[in-house]
mmCIF file of C-alpha atoms and ligand atoms in Angstrom:
data_model
loop_
_atom_site.group_PDB
_atom_site.id
_atom_site.type_symbol
_atom_site.label_atom_id
_atom_site.label_comp_id
_atom_site.label_asym_id
_atom_site.label_seq_id
_atom_site.Cartn_x
_atom_site.Cartn_y
_atom_site.Cartn_z
ATOM 1 C CA MET A 1 -5.909 79.212 -37.457
ATOM 2 C CA SER A 2 -4.176 77.340 -40.237
ATOM 3 C CA ASP A 3 -5.124 78.336 -43.777
ATOM 4 C CA LYS A 4 -5.812 76.177 -46.811
ATOM 5 C CA ASP A 5 -2.160 76.155 -47.866
ATOM 6 C CA SER A 6 -0.914 74.901 -44.509
ATOM 7 C CA LEU A 7 0.915 71.622 -44.253
ATOM 8 C CA LEU A 8 -1.077 68.621 -43.050
ATOM 9 C CA LEU A 9 0.430 67.213 -39.840
ATOM 10 C CA ILE A 10 -0.614 63.613 -39.141
ATOM 11 C CA LEU A 11 -0.004 62.491 -35.569
ATOM 12 C CA ASP A 12 0.279 59.014 -34.123
ATOM 13 C CA LEU A 13 -1.253 58.337 -30.688
ATOM 14 C CA ASP A 14 0.347 55.553 -28.659
ATOM 15 C CA GLU A 15 3.891 56.311 -27.486
ATOM 16 C CA THR A 16 3.817 59.551 -29.484
ATOM 17 C CA LEU A 17 1.093 61.654 -27.804
ATOM 18 C CA ILE A 18 0.005 59.284 -25.028
ATOM 19 C CA HIS A 19 0.900 56.071 -23.260
ATOM 20 C CA ALA A 20 -1.772 53.518 -22.432
ATOM 21 C CA SER A 21 -0.836 51.157 -19.632
ATOM 22 C CA SER A 22 -2.667 48.106 -18.329
ATOM 23 C CA THR A 23 -1.446 49.009 -14.822
ATOM 24 C CA GLU A 24 -1.214 52.304 -12.967
ATOM 25 C CA LEU A 25 2.273 53.828 -13.157
ATOM 26 C CA GLY A 26 2.728 55.031 -9.597
ATOM 27 C CA ARG A 27 0.648 58.134 -10.187
ATOM 28 C CA PRO A 28 -2.933 58.669 -11.264
ATOM 29 C CA ALA A 29 -3.617 58.403 -14.979
ATOM 30 C CA ASP A 30 -5.035 61.376 -16.877
ATOM 31 C CA PHE A 31 -8.037 59.262 -17.732
ATOM 32 C CA MET A 32 -9.189 55.672 -18.153
ATOM 33 C CA LEU A 33 -10.358 54.179 -21.417
ATOM 34 C CA PHE A 34 -11.299 50.590 -22.275
ATOM 35 C CA GLY A 35 -9.669 49.492 -19.017
ATOM 36 C CA TYR A 36 -6.355 51.225 -19.774
ATOM 37 C CA TYR A 37 -4.663 53.904 -17.720
ATOM 38 C CA ILE A 38 -3.993 56.693 -20.202
ATOM 39 C CA TYR A 39 -1.068 59.045 -19.587
ATOM 40 C CA GLN A 40 -0.805 62.141 -21.748
ATOM 41 C CA ARG A 41 2.661 63.135 -22.835
ATOM 42 C CA PRO A 42 3.802 66.282 -21.021
ATOM 43 C CA TYR A 43 2.991 69.516 -22.905
ATOM 44 C CA LEU A 44 0.408 67.760 -25.070
ATOM 45 C CA LYS A 45 -2.203 70.491 -24.918
ATOM 46 C CA GLU A 46 0.327 73.247 -25.652
ATOM 47 C CA PHE A 47 1.705 71.194 -28.504
ATOM 48 C CA LEU A 48 -1.689 70.600 -30.129
ATOM 49 C CA THR A 49 -2.835 74.176 -29.617
ATOM 50 C CA SER A 50 0.332 75.655 -31.121
ATOM 51 C CA CYS A 51 0.376 73.211 -34.021
ATOM 52 C CA SER A 52 -3.247 73.963 -34.845
ATOM 53 C CA GLN A 53 -2.348 77.580 -35.536
ATOM 54 C CA TYR A 54 0.056 76.677 -38.329
ATOM 55 C CA PHE A 55 -0.900 73.217 -39.569
ATOM 56 C CA LYS A 56 -3.936 71.250 -40.570
ATOM 57 C CA LEU A 57 -4.068 68.427 -38.039
ATOM 58 C CA ALA A 58 -5.075 64.786 -38.282
ATOM 59 C CA ILE A 59 -4.741 61.662 -36.144
ATOM 60 C CA TRP A 60 -3.721 58.301 -37.544
ATOM 61 C CA SER A 61 -3.052 55.323 -35.309
ATOM 62 C CA SER A 62 -2.827 51.610 -35.991
ATOM 63 C CA ALA A 63 -4.926 50.901 -32.891
ATOM 64 C CA SER A 64 -8.575 49.898 -33.190
ATOM 65 C CA ASP A 65 -10.840 52.533 -34.717
ATOM 66 C CA ASP A 66 -13.083 52.952 -31.666
ATOM 67 C CA TYR A 67 -10.103 53.438 -29.334
ATOM 68 C CA VAL A 68 -8.586 56.023 -31.674
ATOM 69 C CA VAL A 69 -11.805 58.034 -31.892
ATOM 70 C CA GLU A 70 -12.262 58.033 -28.115
ATOM 71 C CA VAL A 71 -8.654 58.997 -27.360
ATOM 72 C CA ALA A 72 -8.801 61.809 -29.916
ATOM 73 C CA LYS A 73 -11.986 63.121 -28.307
ATOM 74 C CA ARG A 74 -10.322 63.154 -24.910
ATOM 75 C CA ILE A 75 -6.977 64.718 -25.800
ATOM 76 C CA VAL A 76 -7.747 67.161 -28.610
ATOM 77 C CA PRO A 77 -9.466 70.343 -27.405
ATOM 78 C CA ALA A 78 -12.894 70.730 -29.023
ATOM 79 C CA SER A 79 -11.821 74.065 -30.499
ATOM 80 C CA ILE A 80 -9.212 72.368 -32.695
ATOM 81 C CA PRO A 81 -10.557 71.001 -35.971
ATOM 82 C CA LEU A 82 -9.171 67.682 -37.251
ATOM 83 C CA GLU A 83 -8.990 66.803 -40.938
ATOM 84 C CA PHE A 84 -9.525 63.134 -40.103
ATOM 85 C CA VAL A 85 -9.207 60.588 -37.296
ATOM 86 C CA TRP A 86 -8.097 57.242 -38.686
ATOM 87 C CA GLY A 87 -7.501 53.921 -36.979
ATOM 88 C CA ARG A 88 -6.483 50.435 -37.948
ATOM 89 C CA SER A 89 -9.060 50.076 -40.715
ATOM 90 C CA ARG A 90 -7.136 52.707 -42.707
ATOM 91 C CA CYS A 91 -3.827 50.894 -42.261
ATOM 92 C CA THR A 92 -2.380 48.340 -44.645
ATOM 93 C CA TYR A 93 -1.705 44.907 -43.172
ATOM 94 C CA CYS A 94 1.416 43.462 -44.695
ATOM 95 C CA PHE A 95 4.794 41.917 -44.111
ATOM 96 C CA ASN A 96 7.082 44.449 -42.495
ATOM 97 C CA ASN A 97 10.584 43.663 -43.690
ATOM 98 C CA LEU A 98 12.043 46.596 -41.728
ATOM 99 C CA ALA A 99 10.858 45.171 -38.404
ATOM 100 C CA PHE A 100 12.053 41.759 -39.596
ATOM 101 C CA GLU A 101 15.514 43.095 -40.398
ATOM 102 C CA GLU A 102 15.731 45.057 -37.160
ATOM 103 C CA SER A 103 14.987 41.992 -35.096
ATOM 104 C CA GLY A 104 17.818 40.224 -36.880
ATOM 105 C CA HIS A 105 16.236 36.811 -36.731
ATOM 106 C CA ALA A 106 13.252 35.013 -36.334
ATOM 107 C CA ASN A 107 9.750 34.385 -36.565
ATOM 108 C CA TYR A 108 8.863 35.475 -40.040
ATOM 109 C CA HIS A 109 5.175 35.419 -39.285
ATOM 110 C CA SER A 110 5.439 37.777 -36.330
ATOM 111 C CA HIS A 111 6.443 40.586 -38.626
ATOM 112 C CA TYR A 112 3.171 41.277 -40.263
ATOM 113 C CA ASP A 113 2.119 44.717 -39.218
ATOM 114 C CA TYR A 114 -0.390 47.500 -39.737
ATOM 115 C CA LEU A 115 1.379 50.149 -41.788
ATOM 116 C CA LYS A 116 0.349 53.696 -42.584
ATOM 117 C CA VAL A 117 0.606 54.232 -46.296
ATOM 118 C CA LEU A 118 0.307 57.866 -47.341
ATOM 119 C CA LYS A 119 -1.072 56.989 -50.748
ATOM 120 C CA LYS A 120 -4.378 56.682 -48.879
ATOM 121 C CA VAL A 121 -4.090 60.298 -47.780
ATOM 122 C CA ARG A 122 -3.275 61.430 -51.321
ATOM 123 C CA ARG A 123 -6.534 59.878 -52.500
ATOM 124 C CA TYR A 124 -8.352 62.431 -50.372
ATOM 125 C CA GLY A 125 -6.764 65.258 -52.313
ATOM 126 C CA TYR A 126 -3.774 66.071 -50.137
ATOM 127 C CA ASP A 127 -0.512 66.941 -51.869
ATOM 128 C CA LEU A 128 2.104 64.658 -50.333
ATOM 129 C CA ASN A 129 4.722 67.374 -50.681
ATOM 130 C CA LYS A 130 2.748 69.117 -47.952
ATOM 131 C CA VAL A 131 2.164 66.233 -45.542
ATOM 132 C CA LEU A 132 4.180 65.415 -42.420
ATOM 133 C CA ILE A 133 3.604 62.240 -40.427
ATOM 134 C CA VAL A 134 4.864 61.923 -36.848
ATOM 135 C CA ASP A 135 5.292 58.401 -35.490
ATOM 136 C CA ASP A 136 7.492 56.899 -32.790
ATOM 137 C CA THR A 137 7.718 53.643 -34.752
ATOM 138 C CA PRO A 138 9.705 54.051 -37.979
ATOM 139 C CA ALA A 139 8.622 50.609 -39.151
ATOM 140 C CA LYS A 140 4.997 51.705 -39.330
ATOM 141 C CA SER A 141 5.819 54.671 -41.502
ATOM 142 C CA LYS A 142 8.614 53.171 -43.533
ATOM 143 C CA ARG A 143 6.818 53.787 -46.792
ATOM 144 C CA ASN A 144 6.580 57.466 -45.967
ATOM 145 C CA TYR A 145 10.274 58.054 -45.674
ATOM 146 C CA GLY A 146 10.304 61.601 -47.057
ATOM 147 C CA ASN A 147 7.341 62.710 -44.950
ATOM 148 C CA ALA A 148 8.124 61.164 -41.589
ATOM 149 C CA ILE A 149 9.482 62.571 -38.347
ATOM 150 C CA TYR A 150 10.313 60.062 -35.623
ATOM 151 C CA PRO A 151 10.119 61.254 -32.013
ATOM 152 C CA GLU A 152 11.376 59.222 -29.075
ATOM 153 C CA GLU A 153 8.699 56.915 -27.736
ATOM 154 C CA TYR A 154 6.780 57.962 -24.656
ATOM 155 C CA THR A 155 6.237 55.278 -22.039
ATOM 156 C CA GLY A 156 4.589 57.328 -19.321
ATOM 157 C CA GLN A 157 7.545 58.997 -17.639
ATOM 158 C CA PRO A 158 6.460 62.176 -15.804
ATOM 159 C CA HIS A 159 9.346 64.253 -17.141
ATOM 160 C CA ASP A 160 9.539 64.390 -20.887
ATOM 161 C CA SER A 161 10.043 67.376 -23.154
ATOM 162 C CA GLU A 162 9.956 65.706 -26.532
ATOM 163 C CA LEU A 163 6.820 67.566 -27.620
ATOM 164 C CA LEU A 164 8.494 70.920 -26.958
ATOM 165 C CA LEU A 165 11.468 69.891 -29.078
ATOM 166 C CA LEU A 166 9.174 68.616 -31.772
ATOM 167 C CA LEU A 167 7.166 71.825 -31.727
ATOM 168 C CA ALA A 168 10.325 73.910 -32.149
ATOM 169 C CA TYR A 169 11.317 71.760 -35.105
ATOM 170 C CA LEU A 170 7.865 71.866 -36.700
ATOM 171 C CA MET A 171 7.850 75.643 -36.473
ATOM 172 C CA GLN A 172 10.905 75.624 -38.716
ATOM 173 C CA LEU A 173 9.113 73.482 -41.272
ATOM 174 C CA LYS A 174 5.711 75.150 -41.291
ATOM 175 C CA ASP A 175 6.253 77.292 -44.400
ATOM 176 C CA THR A 176 8.042 74.636 -46.417
ATOM 177 C CA THR A 177 6.597 74.038 -49.876
ATOM 178 C CA ASN A 178 8.024 70.524 -50.234
ATOM 179 C CA VAL A 179 8.633 68.608 -47.020
ATOM 180 C CA ARG A 180 10.188 65.753 -48.959
ATOM 181 C CA SER A 181 13.140 67.899 -49.980
ATOM 182 C CA ILE A 182 14.177 68.274 -46.331
ATOM 183 C CA GLU A 183 16.342 65.790 -44.492
ATOM 184 C CA LYS A 184 14.463 64.944 -41.290
ATOM 185 C CA ARG A 185 16.570 62.206 -39.807
ATOM 186 C CA ASP A 186 18.526 63.498 -36.860
ATOM 187 C CA TRP A 187 15.928 66.260 -36.567
ATOM 188 C CA ARG A 188 16.885 67.173 -32.986
ATOM 189 C CA ASN A 189 20.206 68.460 -34.209
ATOM 190 C CA ARG A 190 18.459 70.586 -36.780
ATOM 191 C CA ILE A 191 16.596 72.771 -34.330
ATOM 192 C CA ASP A 192 18.079 76.246 -34.669
ATOM 193 C CA LEU A 193 16.864 77.359 -31.266
ATOM 194 C CA LEU A 194 18.742 74.575 -29.544
ATOM 195 C CA LYS A 195 21.864 75.176 -31.551
ATOM 196 C CA GLU A 196 21.795 78.827 -30.500
ATOM 197 C CA ARG A 197 21.551 77.805 -26.868
ATOM 198 C CA GLY A 198 24.307 75.279 -27.297
ATOM 199 C CA MET A 199 22.034 72.413 -26.242
HETATM 200 MG MG1 MG B 201 3.066 54.764 -31.756
#
């Protein structure tokens, strides 16, 4: 079990831990929720179980609060404690200039977005030097630059090993005293295990 000095690891849901599809993807879904076919990312249970031994865990998604609570209940084993499970009501709705710039043009008004702002986590007493946030969408975490790790998005493909890579990387960070002092862009190339294997 993680101890009180462990880092807090905040995980996104959609396209990070699961994929919710309005249609079935050629194979049965892991479960259905609110009319969606929910596909868990491969190795999800192993990932959560291993992480829970070294990190405090929390879920934060910009989806609706009731969806987030139900998904968390279904995918996180009951034996794993969560610090919090937050949905859209904890996000900050504002103009997202990063998404606007990435699109290169366009409809100004379509770039309002629900962002995760870690100041809200700090208010609950967490030291932001000891908080990591994992999100497949950099734009949603753009204000958390020094705390964020961006995995590839998961869109339901049956073969995907991103969570194993991420776990290997997180294991390297688990005893860090200040996550913000560590460069996390290009994190795949910073996994020692993979370097040793020449991958
Ligand atoms: Mg996402």
